[in-house]
C-alpha positions as a printed NumPy array, in Angstrom:
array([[  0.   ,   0.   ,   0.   ],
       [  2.891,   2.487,   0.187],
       [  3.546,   2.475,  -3.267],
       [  0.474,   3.87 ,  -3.855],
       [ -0.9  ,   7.153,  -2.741],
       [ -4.029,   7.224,  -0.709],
       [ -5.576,   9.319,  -2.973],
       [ -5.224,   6.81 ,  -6.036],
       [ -7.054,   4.422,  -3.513],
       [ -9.917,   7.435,  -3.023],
       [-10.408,   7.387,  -7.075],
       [-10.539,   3.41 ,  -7.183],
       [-13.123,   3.924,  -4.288],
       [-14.661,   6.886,  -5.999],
       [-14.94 ,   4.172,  -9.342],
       [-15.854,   1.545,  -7.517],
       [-19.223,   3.077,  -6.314],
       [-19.722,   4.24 ,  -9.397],
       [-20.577,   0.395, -11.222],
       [-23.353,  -0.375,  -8.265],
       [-24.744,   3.371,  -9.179],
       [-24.591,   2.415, -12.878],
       [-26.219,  -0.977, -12.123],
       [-28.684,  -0.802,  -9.363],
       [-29.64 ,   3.176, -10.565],
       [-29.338,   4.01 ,  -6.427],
       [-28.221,   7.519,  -6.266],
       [-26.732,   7.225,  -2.776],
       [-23.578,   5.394,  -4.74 ],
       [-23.241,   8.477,  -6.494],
       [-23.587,  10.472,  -3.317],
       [-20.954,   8.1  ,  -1.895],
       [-18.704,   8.398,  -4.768],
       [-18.591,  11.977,  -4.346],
       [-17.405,  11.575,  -0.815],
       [-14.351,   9.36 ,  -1.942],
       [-13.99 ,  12.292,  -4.544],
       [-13.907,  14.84 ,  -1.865],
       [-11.468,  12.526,   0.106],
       [ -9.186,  11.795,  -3.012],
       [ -8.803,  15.758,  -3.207],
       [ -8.237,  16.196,   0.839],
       [ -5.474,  13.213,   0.5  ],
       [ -3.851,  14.983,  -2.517],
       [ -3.484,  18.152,  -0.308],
       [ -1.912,  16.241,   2.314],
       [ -4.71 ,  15.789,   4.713],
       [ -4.018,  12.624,   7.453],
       [ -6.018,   9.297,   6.629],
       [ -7.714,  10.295,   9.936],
       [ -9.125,  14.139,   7.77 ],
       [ -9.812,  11.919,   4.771],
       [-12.062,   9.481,   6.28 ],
       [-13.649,  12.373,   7.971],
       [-14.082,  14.809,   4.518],
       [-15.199,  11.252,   2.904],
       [-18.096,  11.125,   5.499],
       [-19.412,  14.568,   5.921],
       [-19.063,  15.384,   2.454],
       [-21.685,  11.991,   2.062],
       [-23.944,  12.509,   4.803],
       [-24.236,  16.114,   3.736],
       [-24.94 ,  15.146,  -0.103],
       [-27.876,  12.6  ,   1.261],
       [-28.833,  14.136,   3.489],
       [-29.623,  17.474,   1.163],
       [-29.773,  15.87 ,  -1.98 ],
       [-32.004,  12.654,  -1.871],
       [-34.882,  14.554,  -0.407],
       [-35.041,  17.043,  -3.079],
       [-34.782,  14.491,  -5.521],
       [-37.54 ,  11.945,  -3.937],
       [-40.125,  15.365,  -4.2  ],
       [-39.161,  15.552,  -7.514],
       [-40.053,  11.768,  -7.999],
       [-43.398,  12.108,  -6.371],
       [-44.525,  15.033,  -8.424],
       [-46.685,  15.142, -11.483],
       [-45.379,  15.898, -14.672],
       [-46.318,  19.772, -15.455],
       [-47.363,  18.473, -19.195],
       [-50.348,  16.443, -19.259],
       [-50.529,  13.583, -22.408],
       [-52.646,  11.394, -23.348],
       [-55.949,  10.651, -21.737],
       [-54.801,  13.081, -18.879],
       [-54.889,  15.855, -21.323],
       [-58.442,  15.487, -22.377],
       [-60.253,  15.996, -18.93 ],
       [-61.017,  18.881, -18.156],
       [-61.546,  20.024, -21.967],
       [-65.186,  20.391, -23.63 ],
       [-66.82 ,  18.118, -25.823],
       [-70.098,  18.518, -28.246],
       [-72.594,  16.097, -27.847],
       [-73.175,  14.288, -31.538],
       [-75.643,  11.5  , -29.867],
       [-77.787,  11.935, -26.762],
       [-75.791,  11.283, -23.821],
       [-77.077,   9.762, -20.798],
       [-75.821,   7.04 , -17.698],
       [-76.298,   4.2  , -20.03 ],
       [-73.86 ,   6.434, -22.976],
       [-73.97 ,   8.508, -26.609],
       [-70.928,   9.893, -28.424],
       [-69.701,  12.864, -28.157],
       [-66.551,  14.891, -30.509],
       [-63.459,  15.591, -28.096],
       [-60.205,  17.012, -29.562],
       [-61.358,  16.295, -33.09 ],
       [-62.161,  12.659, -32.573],
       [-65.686,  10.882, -31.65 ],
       [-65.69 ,   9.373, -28.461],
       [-68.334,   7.235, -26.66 ],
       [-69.112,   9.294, -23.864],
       [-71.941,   8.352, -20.528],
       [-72.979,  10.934, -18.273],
       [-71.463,  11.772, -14.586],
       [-75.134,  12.067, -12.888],
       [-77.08 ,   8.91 , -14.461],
       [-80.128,  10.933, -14.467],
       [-78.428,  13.598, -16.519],
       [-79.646,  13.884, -20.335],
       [-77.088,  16.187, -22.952],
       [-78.644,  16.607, -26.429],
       [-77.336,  16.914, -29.431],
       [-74.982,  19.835, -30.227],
       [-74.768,  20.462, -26.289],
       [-71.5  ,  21.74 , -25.182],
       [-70.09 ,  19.444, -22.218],
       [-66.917,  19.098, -20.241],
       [-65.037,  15.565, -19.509],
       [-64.342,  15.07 , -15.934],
       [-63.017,  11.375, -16.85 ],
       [-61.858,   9.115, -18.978],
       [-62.52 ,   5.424, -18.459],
       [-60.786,   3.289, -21.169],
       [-62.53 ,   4.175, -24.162],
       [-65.556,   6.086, -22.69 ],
       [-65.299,   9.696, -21.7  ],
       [-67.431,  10.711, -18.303],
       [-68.662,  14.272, -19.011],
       [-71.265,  16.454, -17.417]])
């Protein structure tokens, strides 16, 4: 090990949690990595093995600690772009066949959709302007 300078041992560290980060797609590895980065960098200015395990540590904790909530909000969020069937509720609709609880068809974004209505009770004529409030496979739920 003395032929080798701790800080070559940092960047085989650093390297080495880089393949389970690659592999498993855990960002703590990364976060880890970093640390061994951070220590590589602290051992290349000298710093005691005692000062590198301790930059290798706080520099991790700090990066999960302050990263990997940020990033598991960001994870839990919506996307700000709605596609698909998402996009289509909340749009109007014009009734082309009387609508009711048992169905009709209706035009949505330029395309004729079966369509039943919210309130089974509810009746939309034709040419009635509705919105969606749903989409249910095939069948849009409008009122």
């Amino acid at each position: 090990m003395n032929d080798i300078d701790a800080w070559v041992w940092w960047l085989v560290a650093a390297a080495a949690l880089g393949i389970p980060l690659v592999v498993t797609a855990m960002p703590e590895f990364g976060m880890l990595a970093v640390g061994a980065v951070a220590a590589a960098v602290a051992s290349g200015f000298g710093a005691d093995v005692v000062v590198q395990v301790l930059v290798f540590v706080i520099v991790s904790v700090a990066l999960i600690a302050v990263v990997r909530p940020i990033a598991a909000r960001h994870r839990s969020q919506r996307p700000q772009l709605a596609t698909g069937v998402d996009a289509l509720k909340g749009r109007q609709a014009v009734v082309l066949e009387r609508v009711d609880g048992s169905g009709g068809r209706i035009k949505l974004a330029g395309e004729v959709w079966s369509a039943r209505a919210l309130d089974t009770g509810r009746t939309f004529e034709t040419g009635e302007e509705v919105d969606v409030v749903d989409i249910e496979g095939a069948t849009a739920i409008i009122m």
